[in-house]
Structures are given as C-alpha cells and as structure tokens.
PDB file of C-alpha atoms and ligand atoms in Angstrom:
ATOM      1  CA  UNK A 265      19.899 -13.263  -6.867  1.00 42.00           C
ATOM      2  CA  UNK A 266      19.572 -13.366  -3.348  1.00 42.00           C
ATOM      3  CA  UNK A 267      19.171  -9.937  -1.544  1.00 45.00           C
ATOM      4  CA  UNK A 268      19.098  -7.475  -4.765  1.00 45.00           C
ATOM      5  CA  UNK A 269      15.173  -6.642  -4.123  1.00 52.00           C
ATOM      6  CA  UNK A 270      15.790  -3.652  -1.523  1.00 58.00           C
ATOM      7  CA  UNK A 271      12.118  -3.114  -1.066  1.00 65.00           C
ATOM      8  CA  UNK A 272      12.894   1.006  -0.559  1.00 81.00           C
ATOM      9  CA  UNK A 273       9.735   1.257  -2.291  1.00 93.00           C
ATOM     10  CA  UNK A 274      10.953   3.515  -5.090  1.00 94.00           C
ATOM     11  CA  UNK A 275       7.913   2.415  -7.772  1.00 96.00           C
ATOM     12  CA  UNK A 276       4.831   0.979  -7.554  1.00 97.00           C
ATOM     13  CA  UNK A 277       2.257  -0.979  -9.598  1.00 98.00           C
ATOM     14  CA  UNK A 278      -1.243   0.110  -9.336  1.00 98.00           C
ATOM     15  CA  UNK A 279      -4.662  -0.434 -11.249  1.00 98.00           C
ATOM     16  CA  UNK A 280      -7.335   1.647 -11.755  1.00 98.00           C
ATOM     17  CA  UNK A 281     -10.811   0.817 -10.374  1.00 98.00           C
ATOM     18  CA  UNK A 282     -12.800  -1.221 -12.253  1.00 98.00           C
ATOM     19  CA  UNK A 283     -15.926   0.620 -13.537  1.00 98.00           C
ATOM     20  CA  UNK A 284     -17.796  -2.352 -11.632  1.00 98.00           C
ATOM     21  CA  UNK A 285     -16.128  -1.561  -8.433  1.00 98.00           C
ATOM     22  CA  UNK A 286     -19.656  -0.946  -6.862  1.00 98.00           C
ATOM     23  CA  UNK A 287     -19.682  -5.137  -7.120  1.00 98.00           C
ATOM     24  CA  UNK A 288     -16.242  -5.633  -4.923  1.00 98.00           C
ATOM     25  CA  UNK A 289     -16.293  -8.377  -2.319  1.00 98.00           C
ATOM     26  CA  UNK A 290     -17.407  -6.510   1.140  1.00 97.00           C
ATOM     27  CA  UNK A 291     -17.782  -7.903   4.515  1.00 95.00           C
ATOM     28  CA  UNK A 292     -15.894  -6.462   7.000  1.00 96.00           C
ATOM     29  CA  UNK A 293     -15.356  -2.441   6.776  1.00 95.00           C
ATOM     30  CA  UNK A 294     -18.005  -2.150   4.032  1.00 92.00           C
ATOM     31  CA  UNK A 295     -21.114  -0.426   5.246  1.00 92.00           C
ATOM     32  CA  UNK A 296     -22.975   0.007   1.303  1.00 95.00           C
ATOM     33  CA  UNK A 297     -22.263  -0.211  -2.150  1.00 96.00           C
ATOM     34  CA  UNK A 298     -19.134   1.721  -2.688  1.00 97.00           C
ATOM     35  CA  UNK A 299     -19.637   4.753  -5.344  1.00 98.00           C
ATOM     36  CA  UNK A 300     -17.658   4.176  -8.280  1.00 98.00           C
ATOM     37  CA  UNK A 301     -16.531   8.355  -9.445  1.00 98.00           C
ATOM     38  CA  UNK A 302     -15.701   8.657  -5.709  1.00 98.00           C
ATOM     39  CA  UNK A 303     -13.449   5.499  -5.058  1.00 98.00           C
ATOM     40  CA  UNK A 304     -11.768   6.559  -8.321  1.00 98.00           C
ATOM     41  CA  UNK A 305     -10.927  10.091  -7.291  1.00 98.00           C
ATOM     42  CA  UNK A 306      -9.307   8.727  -3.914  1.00 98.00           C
ATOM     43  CA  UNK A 307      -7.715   6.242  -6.016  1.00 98.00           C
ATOM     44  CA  UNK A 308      -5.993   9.324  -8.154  1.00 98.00           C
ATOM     45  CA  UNK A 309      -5.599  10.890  -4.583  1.00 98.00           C
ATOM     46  CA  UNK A 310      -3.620   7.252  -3.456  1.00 99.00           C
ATOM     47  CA  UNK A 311      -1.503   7.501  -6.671  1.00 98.00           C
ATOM     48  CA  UNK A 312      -0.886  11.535  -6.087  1.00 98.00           C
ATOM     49  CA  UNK A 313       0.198  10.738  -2.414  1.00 98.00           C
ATOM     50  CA  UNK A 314       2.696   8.083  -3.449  1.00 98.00           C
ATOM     51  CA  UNK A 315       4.362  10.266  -6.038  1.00 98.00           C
ATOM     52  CA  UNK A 316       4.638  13.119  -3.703  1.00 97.00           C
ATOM     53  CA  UNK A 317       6.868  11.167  -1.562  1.00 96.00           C
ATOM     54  CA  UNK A 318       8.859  10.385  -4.577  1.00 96.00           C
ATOM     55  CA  UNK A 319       7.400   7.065  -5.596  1.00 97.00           C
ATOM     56  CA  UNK A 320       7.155   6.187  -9.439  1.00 97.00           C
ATOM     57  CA  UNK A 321       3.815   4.691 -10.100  1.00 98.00           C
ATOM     58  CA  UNK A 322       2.812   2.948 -13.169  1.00 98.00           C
ATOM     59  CA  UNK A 323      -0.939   2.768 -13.695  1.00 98.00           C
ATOM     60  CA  UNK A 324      -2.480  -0.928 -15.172  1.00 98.00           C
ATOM     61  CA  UNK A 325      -5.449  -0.151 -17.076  1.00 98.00           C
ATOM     62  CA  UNK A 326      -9.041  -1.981 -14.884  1.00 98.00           C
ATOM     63  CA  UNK A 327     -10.228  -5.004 -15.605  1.00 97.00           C
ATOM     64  CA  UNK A 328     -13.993  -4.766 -16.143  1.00 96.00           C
ATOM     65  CA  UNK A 329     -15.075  -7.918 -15.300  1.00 97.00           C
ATOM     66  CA  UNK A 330     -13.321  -8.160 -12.102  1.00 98.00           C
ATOM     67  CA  UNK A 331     -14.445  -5.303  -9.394  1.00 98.00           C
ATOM     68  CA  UNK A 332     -11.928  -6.074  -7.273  1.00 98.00           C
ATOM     69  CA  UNK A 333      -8.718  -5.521  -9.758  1.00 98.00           C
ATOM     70  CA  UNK A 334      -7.223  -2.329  -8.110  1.00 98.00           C
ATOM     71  CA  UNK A 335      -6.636  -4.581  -4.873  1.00 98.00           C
ATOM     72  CA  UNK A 336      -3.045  -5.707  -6.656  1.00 98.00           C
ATOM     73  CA  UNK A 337      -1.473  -6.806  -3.444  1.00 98.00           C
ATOM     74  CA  UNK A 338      -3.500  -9.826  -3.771  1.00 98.00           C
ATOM     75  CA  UNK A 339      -2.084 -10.936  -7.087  1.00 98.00           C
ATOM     76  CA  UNK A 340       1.798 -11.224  -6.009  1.00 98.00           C
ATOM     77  CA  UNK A 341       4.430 -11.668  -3.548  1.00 97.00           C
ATOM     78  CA  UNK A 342       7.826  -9.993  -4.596  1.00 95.00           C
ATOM     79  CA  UNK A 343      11.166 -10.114  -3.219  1.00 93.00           C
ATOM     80  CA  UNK A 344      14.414  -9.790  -4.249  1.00 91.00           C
ATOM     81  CA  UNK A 345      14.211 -11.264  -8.456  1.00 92.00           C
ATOM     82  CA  UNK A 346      11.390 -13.153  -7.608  1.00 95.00           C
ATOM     83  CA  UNK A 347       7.158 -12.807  -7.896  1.00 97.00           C
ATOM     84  CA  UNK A 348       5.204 -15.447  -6.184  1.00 98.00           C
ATOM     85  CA  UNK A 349       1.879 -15.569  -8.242  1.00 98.00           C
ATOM     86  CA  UNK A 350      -0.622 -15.633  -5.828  1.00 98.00           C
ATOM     87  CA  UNK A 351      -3.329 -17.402  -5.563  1.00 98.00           C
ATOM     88  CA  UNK A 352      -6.291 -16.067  -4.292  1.00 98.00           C
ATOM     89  CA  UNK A 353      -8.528 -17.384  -2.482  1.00 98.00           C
ATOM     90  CA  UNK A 354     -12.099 -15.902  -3.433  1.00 98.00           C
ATOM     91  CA  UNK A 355     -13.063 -17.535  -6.608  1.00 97.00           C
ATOM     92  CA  UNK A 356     -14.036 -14.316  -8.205  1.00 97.00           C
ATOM     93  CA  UNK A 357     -10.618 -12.648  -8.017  1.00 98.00           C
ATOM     94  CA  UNK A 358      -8.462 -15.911  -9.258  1.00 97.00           C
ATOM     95  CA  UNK A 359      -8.304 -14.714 -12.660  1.00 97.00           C
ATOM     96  CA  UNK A 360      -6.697 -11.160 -11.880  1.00 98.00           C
ATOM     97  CA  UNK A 361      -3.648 -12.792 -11.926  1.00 98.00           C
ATOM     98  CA  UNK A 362      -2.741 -13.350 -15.826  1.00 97.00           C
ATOM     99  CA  UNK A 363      -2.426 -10.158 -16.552  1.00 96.00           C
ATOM    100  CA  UNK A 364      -0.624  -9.280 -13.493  1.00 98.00           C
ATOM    101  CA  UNK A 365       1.947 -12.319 -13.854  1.00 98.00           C
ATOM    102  CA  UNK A 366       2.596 -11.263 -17.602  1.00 98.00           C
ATOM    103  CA  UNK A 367       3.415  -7.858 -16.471  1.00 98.00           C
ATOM    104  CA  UNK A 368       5.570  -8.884 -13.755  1.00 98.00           C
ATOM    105  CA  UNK A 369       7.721 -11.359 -16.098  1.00 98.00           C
ATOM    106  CA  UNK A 370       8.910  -8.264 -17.609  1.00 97.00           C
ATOM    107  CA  UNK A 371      10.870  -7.653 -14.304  1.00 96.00           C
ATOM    108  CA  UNK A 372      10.928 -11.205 -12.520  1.00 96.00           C
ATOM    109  CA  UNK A 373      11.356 -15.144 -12.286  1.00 97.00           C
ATOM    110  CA  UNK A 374       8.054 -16.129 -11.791  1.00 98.00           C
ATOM    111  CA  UNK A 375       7.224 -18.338  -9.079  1.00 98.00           C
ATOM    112  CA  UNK A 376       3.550 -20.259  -9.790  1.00 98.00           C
ATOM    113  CA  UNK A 377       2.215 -22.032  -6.466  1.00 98.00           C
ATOM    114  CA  UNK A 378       0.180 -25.410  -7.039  1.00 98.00           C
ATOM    115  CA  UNK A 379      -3.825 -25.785  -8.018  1.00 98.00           C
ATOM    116  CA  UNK A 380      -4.095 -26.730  -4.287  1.00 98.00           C
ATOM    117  CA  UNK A 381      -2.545 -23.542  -2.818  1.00 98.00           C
ATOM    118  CA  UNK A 382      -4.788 -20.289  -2.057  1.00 98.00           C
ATOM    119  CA  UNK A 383      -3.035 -17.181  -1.028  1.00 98.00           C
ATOM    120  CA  UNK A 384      -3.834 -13.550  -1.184  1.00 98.00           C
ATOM    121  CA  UNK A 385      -1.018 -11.138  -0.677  1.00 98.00           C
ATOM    122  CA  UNK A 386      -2.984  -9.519   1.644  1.00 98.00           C
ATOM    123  CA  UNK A 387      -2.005 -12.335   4.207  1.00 98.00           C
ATOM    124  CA  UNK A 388       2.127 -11.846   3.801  1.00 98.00           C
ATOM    125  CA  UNK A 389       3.634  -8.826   5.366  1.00 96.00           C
ATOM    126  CA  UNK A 390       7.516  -8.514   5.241  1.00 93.00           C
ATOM    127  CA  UNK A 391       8.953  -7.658   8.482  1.00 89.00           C
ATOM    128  CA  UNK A 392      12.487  -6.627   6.891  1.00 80.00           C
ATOM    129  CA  UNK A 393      13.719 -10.131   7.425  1.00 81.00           C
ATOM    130  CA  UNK A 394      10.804 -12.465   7.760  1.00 92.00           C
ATOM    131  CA  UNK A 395       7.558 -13.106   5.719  1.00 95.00           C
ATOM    132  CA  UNK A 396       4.603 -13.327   8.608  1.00 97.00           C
ATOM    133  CA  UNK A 397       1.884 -15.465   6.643  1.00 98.00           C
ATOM    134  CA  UNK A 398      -1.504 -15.487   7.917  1.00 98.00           C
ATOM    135  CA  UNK A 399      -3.941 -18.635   7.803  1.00 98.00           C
ATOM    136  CA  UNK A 400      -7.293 -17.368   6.640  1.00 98.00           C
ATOM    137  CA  UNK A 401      -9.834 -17.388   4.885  1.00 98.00           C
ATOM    138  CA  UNK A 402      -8.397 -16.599   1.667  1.00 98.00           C
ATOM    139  CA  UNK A 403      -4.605 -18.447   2.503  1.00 98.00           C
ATOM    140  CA  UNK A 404      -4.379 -22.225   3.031  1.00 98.00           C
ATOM    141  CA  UNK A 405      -1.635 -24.457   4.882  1.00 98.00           C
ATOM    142  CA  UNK A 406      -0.558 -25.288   0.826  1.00 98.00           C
ATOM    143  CA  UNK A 407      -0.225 -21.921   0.411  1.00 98.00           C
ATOM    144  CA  UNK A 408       1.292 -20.846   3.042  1.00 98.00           C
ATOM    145  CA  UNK A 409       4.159 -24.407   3.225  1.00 98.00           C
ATOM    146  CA  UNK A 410       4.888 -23.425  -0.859  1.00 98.00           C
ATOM    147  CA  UNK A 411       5.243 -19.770  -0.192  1.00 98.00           C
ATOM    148  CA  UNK A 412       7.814 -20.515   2.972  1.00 98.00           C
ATOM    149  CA  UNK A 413       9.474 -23.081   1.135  1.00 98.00           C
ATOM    150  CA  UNK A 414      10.295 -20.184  -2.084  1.00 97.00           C
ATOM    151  CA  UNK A 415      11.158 -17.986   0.551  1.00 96.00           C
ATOM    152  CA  UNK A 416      13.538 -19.739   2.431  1.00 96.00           C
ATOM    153  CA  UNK A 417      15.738 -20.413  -0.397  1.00 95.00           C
ATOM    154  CA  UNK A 418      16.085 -17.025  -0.803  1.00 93.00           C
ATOM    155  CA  UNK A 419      17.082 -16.926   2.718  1.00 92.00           C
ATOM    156  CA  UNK A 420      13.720 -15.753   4.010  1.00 94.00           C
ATOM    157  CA  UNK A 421      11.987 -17.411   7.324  1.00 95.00           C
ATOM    158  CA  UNK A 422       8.501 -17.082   8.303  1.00 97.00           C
ATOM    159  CA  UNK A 423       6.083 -17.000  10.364  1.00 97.00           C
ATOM    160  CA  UNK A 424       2.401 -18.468  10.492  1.00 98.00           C
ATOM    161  CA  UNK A 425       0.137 -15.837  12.163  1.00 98.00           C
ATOM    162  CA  UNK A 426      -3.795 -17.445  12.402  1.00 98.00           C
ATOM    163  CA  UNK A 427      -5.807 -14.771  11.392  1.00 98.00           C
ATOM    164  CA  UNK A 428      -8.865 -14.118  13.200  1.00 98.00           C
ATOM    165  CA  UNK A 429     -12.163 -14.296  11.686  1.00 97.00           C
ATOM    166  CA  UNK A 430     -12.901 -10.650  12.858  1.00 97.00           C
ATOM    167  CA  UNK A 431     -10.955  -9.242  10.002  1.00 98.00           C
ATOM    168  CA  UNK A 432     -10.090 -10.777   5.984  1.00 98.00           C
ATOM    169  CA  UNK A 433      -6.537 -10.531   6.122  1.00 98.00           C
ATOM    170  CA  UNK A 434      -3.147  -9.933   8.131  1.00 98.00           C
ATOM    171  CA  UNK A 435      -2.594  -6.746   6.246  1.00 98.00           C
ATOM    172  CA  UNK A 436      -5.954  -5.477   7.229  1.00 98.00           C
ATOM    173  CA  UNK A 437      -5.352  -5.101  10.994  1.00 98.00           C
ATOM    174  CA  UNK A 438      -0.951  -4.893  10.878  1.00 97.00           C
ATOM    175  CA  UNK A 439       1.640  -3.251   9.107  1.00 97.00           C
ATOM    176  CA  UNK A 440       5.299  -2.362   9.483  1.00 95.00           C
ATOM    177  CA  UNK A 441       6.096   1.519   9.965  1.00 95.00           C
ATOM    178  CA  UNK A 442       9.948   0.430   9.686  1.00 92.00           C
ATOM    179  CA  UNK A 443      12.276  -2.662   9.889  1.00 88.00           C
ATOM    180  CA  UNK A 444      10.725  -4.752  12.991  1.00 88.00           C
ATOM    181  CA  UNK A 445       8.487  -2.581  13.838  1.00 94.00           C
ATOM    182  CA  UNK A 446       4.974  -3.080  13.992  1.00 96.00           C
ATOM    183  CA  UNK A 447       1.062  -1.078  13.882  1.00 98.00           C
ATOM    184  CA  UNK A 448      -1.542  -3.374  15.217  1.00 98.00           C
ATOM    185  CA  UNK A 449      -5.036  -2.777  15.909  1.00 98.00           C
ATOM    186  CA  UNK A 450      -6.493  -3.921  19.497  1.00 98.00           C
ATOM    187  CA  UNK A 451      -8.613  -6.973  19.251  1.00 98.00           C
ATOM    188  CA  UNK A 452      -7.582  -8.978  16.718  1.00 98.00           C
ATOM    189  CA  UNK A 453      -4.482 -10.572  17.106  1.00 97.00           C
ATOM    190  CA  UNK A 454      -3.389 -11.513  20.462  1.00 95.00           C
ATOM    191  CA  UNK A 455      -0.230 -10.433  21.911  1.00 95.00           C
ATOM    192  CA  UNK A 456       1.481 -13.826  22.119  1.00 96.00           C
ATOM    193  CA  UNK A 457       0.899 -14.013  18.144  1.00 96.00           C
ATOM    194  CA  UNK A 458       3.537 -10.884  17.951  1.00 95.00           C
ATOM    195  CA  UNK A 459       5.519 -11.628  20.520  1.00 93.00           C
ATOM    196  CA  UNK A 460       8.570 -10.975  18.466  1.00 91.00           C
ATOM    197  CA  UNK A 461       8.315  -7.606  18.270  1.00 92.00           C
ATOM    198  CA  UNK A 462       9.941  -5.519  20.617  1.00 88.00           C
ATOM    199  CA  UNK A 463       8.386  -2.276  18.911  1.00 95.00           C
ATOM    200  CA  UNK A 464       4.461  -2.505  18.882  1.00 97.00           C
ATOM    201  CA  UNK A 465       2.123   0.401  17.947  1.00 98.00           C
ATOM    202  CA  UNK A 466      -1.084  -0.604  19.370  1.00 98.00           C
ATOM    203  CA  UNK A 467      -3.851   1.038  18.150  1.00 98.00           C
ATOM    204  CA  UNK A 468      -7.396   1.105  19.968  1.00 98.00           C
ATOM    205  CA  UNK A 469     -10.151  -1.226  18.215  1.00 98.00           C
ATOM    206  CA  UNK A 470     -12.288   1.385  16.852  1.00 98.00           C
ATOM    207  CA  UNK A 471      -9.825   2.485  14.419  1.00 98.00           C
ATOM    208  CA  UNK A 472      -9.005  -0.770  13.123  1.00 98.00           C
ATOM    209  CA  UNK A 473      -8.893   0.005   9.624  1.00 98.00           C
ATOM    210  CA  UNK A 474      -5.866   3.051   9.888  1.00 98.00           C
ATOM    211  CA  UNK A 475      -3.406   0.140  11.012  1.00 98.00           C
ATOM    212  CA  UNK A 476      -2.555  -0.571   7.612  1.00 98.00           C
ATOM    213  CA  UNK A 477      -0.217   2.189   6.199  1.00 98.00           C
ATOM    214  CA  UNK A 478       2.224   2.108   4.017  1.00 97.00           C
ATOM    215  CA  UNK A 479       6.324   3.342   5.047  1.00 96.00           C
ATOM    216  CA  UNK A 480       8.031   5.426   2.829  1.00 95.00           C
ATOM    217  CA  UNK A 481      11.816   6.952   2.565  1.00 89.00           C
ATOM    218  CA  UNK A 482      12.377   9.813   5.234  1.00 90.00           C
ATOM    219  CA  UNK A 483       9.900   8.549   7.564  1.00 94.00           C
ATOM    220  CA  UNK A 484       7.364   9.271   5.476  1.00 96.00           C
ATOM    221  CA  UNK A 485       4.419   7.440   5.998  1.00 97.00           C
ATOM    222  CA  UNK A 486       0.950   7.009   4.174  1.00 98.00           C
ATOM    223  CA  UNK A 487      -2.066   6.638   6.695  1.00 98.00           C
ATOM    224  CA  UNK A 488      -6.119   6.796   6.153  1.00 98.00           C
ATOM    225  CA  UNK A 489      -7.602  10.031   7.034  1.00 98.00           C
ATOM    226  CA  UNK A 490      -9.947  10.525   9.560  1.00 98.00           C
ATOM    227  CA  UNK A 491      -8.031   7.882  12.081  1.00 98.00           C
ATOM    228  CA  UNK A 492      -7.049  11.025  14.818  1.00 98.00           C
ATOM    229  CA  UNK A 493      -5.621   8.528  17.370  1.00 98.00           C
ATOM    230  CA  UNK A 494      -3.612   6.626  14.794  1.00 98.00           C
ATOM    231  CA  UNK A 495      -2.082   9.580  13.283  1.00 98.00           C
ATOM    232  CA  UNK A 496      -1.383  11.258  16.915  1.00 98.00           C
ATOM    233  CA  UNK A 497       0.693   7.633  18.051  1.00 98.00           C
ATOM    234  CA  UNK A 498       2.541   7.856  14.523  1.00 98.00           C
ATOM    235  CA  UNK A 499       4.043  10.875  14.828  1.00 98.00           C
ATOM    236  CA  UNK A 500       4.655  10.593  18.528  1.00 98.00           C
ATOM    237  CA  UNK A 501       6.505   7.699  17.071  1.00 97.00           C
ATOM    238  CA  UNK A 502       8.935  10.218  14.852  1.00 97.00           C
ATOM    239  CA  UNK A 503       7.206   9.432  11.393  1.00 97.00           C
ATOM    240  CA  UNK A 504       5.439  12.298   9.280  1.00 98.00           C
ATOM    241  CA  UNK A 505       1.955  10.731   8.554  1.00 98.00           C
ATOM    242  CA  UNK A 506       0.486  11.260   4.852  1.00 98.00           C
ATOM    243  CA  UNK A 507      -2.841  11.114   4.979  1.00 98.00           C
ATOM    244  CA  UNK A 508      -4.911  10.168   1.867  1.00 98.00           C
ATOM    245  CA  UNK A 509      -8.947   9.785   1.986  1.00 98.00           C
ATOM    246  CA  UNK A 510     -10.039   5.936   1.676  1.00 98.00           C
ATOM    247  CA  UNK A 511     -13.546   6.055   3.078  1.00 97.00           C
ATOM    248  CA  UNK A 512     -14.880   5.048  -0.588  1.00 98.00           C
ATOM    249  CA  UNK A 513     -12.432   1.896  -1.082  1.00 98.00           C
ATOM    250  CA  UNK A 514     -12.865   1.270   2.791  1.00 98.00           C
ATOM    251  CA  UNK A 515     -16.324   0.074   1.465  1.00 98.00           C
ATOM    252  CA  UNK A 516     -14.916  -2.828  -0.424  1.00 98.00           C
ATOM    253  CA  UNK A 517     -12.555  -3.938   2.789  1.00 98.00           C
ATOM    254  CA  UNK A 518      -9.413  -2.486   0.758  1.00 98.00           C
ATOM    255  CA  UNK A 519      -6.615  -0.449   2.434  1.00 98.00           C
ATOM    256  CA  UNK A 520      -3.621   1.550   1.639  1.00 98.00           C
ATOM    257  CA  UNK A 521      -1.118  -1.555   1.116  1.00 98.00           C
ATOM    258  CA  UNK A 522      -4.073  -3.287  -1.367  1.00 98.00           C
ATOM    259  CA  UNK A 523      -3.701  -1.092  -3.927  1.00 98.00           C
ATOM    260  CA  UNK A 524      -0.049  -1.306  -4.669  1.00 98.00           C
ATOM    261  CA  UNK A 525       2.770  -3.593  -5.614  1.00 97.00           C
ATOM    262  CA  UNK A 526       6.072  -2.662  -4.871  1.00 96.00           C
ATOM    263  CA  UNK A 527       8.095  -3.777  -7.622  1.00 95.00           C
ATOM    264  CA  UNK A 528      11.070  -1.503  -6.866  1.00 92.00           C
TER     265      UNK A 528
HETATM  266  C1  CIR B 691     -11.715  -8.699  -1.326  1.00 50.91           C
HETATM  267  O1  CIR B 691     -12.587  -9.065  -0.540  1.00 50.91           O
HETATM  268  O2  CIR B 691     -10.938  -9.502  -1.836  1.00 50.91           O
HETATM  269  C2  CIR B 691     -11.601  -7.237  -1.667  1.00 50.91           C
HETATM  270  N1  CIR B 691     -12.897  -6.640  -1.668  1.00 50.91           N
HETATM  271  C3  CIR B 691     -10.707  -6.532  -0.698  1.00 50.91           C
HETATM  272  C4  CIR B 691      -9.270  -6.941  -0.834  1.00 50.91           C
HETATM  273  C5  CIR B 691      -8.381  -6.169   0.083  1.00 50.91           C
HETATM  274  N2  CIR B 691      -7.040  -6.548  -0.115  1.00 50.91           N
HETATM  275  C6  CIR B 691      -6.149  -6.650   0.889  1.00 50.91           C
HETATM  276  O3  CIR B 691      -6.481  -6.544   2.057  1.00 50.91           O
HETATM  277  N3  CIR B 691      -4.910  -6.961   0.550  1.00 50.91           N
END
C-alpha cells in the first residue's frame, strides 16, 4: 500500500565483511588494499553506532566470494511495501542480490527490473518525496526509466541527476540530513543539478567523502570521523553528529549509507 513505508529508520539490514574484503572494487577514495580485522571492527563500530541511536540491526552472515557484500545499499531500493531488486552494475557484485531478494520477500513485493537495466542503490537517494536517480557508471537510462516508472505508481517522482565521473555514485558525494534538505560536497555536482533545494549544506572538496551520513530520529545523525569541517557545519545546522571511524571501508569507496538497508 501506498505510503505505509515511513522510512523513520527504526531497523536496518546489514552484512558482515566478507573475509575477502581486501579484493573490494576501489577507485575513487581507496588509497591500498583495505585490511580485513580492521574494516570489520569499524563495521561492529557502524552496527554499535546505529543501535545506540535506537536502531534494530539484523546482521546477514558475508558472502565469501563476493568482497563487496557488506555494501547492501547496492542490492535494493525500498519504499513503502515494495523492494526494487537492484541491479548492479559492476559485474562482480550482480550476484549479491539472491540472497538479499530472498531475505527481503520475507517483508516485501518484490519488484525485479529487466536483464537490460543496471542500477546500484548507491545512485537513488530519497529526498522525503522524490527519488533523485543518478546516471552513472553503475545506473543506466533502463534502469533508471523502470525504477521511475515503479515509483511513480506509488506516487513517487524523480529526478535524473548525471553523476560526474569524479565520484562512483550519487550517494557518495550527497545525502539528506532531513526532509528536503541536502549535504553536498563542492565539486561534483553543479549547483543547477540541485537547484531544488532550498536547504544546501555545502561542504568544501577536500572532505568529499563525510557528505554521506546517515539521519536518524532526534536529529541524530551518523557522520565519518575525522571530517572537522563537516561535523562543525552539521551541528551549526542543529543536528548532533555521531561519528563512527570508516577510514578502513573508505578504502573500498564505501560510506555510511552503503552498508545498510533500511527496511523499517
Ligand atoms: C563498489 O565499487 O561497488 C564498492 N567497492 C563500493 C560500493 C559503495 N556503495 C555505495 O556507494 N552505495
């Protein structure tokens, strides 16, 4: 039914990281290999930060033969009774989706897009009344017309943002602190692509990677450490910043909103 999904975030998939995470797709924030024991303990730090603000989590066991399993956003689109199985648009990650999809039919009416659709999750972010879609790499125009059309018959518009080929998704360099309300880092998208939005956090260029966070109830709000200017325009903005160490899973171009599916 239309409008049930109240995305309050109130509990979240996650996965643990594959014991081959040193072999995740890297291009963009990833300096070296990322070390396994330490992207797992910030992944228990993630989960630990999520339940302190009240968040249910419920752990998926890794998937060995896919490094890049804990990045869940990728796998799904949910809203309201429905999940949109993604899919994604690196041929290594494609087949994280079964198990995801079998999971999620627990909860939802699946939604499968066509053979010639690619989309990663990490391209849709959910403005409170709009899905913004990016074009990238990873999302194609079938895609990105199947997801719109599922969406609007929910009630749902959207909005095609081309993503720039400085970053690998629209999640990676925008998110939404509240209900129309946006965190963008400098130099990627332009200002006419966002125009929309009255309420823009701009954040400068060299912190690129802290403008994915993730709102929670009370103004909470979960945001990498070590981004000082980031955290400093957040809570000038009225929200109490959460900070949880992602340098490891940084490596493998991953951020806060990767590692989580809201399904509550
Ligand atoms: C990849 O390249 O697919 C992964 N190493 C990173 C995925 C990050 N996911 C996201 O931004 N939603």
């Amino acid at each position: 039914m239309p409008g049930v999904f109240d995305r309050t975030r109130k509990k979240a998939l996650v996965r643990d990281i594959s014991s081959n995470f040193n072999k995740a797709l890297s291009t963009f924030f990833g300096e070296r290999e990322p070390i396994v024991d330490i992207a797992k303990m910030q992944h228990k730090g993630y989960i630990d930060a999520l339940q302190s603000c009240g968040v249910e989590v419920e752990i998926l066991g890794e998937l060995s033969g896919h490094p890049d399993c804990c990045f869940v956003e990728d796998t799904a689109i949910i809203f309201d009774d429905v999940a949109v199985i993604c899919r994604p648009g690196h041929p290594s990650r494609a087949n994280e989706v079964h198990t995801i999809s079998e999971r999620l039919k627990e909860d939802f009416e699946i939604k499968f897009l066509s053979p010639d659709a690619k989309m990663d999750g990490g391209d849709v972010v959910f403005t409170g009344n709009e899905f913004l879609i990016g074009r990238s790499t990873r999302t194609n125009d079938n895609g990105i017309n199947e997801l719109s059309e599922i969406a609007s018959k929910y009630g749902y518009s959207t909005q095609v943002i081309d993503v720039p080929n400085s970053t690998l998704h629209l999640t990676t360099v925008c998110s939404v602190p509240r209900n129309g309300m946006l965190i963008v880092a400098e130099g990627h998208l332009k200002p006419e692509q966002i125009s929309g939005f009255q309420d823009v956090i701009w954040i400068p260029n060299n912190e690129t990677y802290a403008s994915n966070t993730i709102a929670l109830e009370n103004g909470k709000i979960l945001v990498s450490a070590g981004f000082p200017i980031t955290k400093q325009k957040i809570e000038d903005a009225g929200f109490e910043p959460i900070l949880v160490e992602m340098s490891e899973i940084m490596q493998a171009d991953g951020s806060l909103t990767c590692c989580s599916l809201f399904i509550e």
